[in-house]
Steps between C-alpha positions, in 0.01 A plus 500: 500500500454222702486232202758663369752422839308144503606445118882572580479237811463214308710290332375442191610680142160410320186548715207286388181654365341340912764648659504869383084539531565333890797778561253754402158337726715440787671835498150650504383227767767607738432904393147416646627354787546831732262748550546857295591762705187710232286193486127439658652319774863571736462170669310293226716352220311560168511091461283492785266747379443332152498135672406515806791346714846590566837326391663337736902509503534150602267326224616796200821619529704109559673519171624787275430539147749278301590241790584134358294238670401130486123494557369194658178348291226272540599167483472143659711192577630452137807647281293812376683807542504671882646828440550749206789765401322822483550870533275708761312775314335626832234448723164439357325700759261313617428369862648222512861633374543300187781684267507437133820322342624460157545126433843391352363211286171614356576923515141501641375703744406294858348640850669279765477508898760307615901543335850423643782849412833373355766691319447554149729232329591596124325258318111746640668779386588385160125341431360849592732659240420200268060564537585874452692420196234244366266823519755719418533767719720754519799507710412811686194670573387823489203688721398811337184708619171394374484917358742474280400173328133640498660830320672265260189323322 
């Protein structure tokens, strides 16, 4: 349910291949992020049973799923390239708060720690619909329980 209300959110009529399996991990991240009110633990968060340490809202939760950012990159006193278009695919969950981002040019998959928030400008949402045409996905996705496919075969 939740990656289905993500999914409708964004922007974008052709997801790519990155983006869906991210909607899914970080709707289960953030399903693991509060305790069950059934689970071993009321005060606990199951996260913090199978890691060790808890999330912390100021490192995990500064960007929602789908956000359009310029990441700042390594670089030195020359012409290379400082920043990157790229589209937040959530937070990484580790301890130092480092999200994972789609980049624009390559399509590739990149952990970054440090990202300036802008509006999404039309020309991010058109190169996301142009990688999820390139591996052409479907306009519009579809979430069916894993019983019914496991019925099916």
């Amino acid at each position: 349910m939740v990656s289905f209300s993500q999914h409708r959110m964004l922007p974008f009529t052709h997801l790519p291949r990155l983006v869906v399996i991210h909607l899914v991990k970080n709707s289960v991240f953030w399903l693991n992020a509060f305790p069950a009110t059934d689970g071993t633990s009321s005060t606990h968060l199951p996260c913090y049973l199978m890691t060790g340490y808890e999330l912390n809202y100021k490192l995990h939760a500064r960007l929602p799923f789908g956000s359009y950012v310029q990441t700042h990159e390594d670089h030195s006193n020359n012409m290379t390239q400082r920043t990157m278009g790229a589209i937040c695919l959530g937070p990484s969950g580790n301890q130092q708060g480092g999200h994972w981002f789609i980049s624009l040019s390559s399509g590739s998959r990149v952990v970054r720690h440090q990202w300036t928030e802008l509006p999404m400008p039309a020309e991010a949402i058109q190169r996301v619909n142009d990688i999820g045409q390139q591996q052409h996905m479907p306009t519009k996705l579809t979430f069916r329980p894993l019983t019914k496919l496991l019925r099916q075969v």
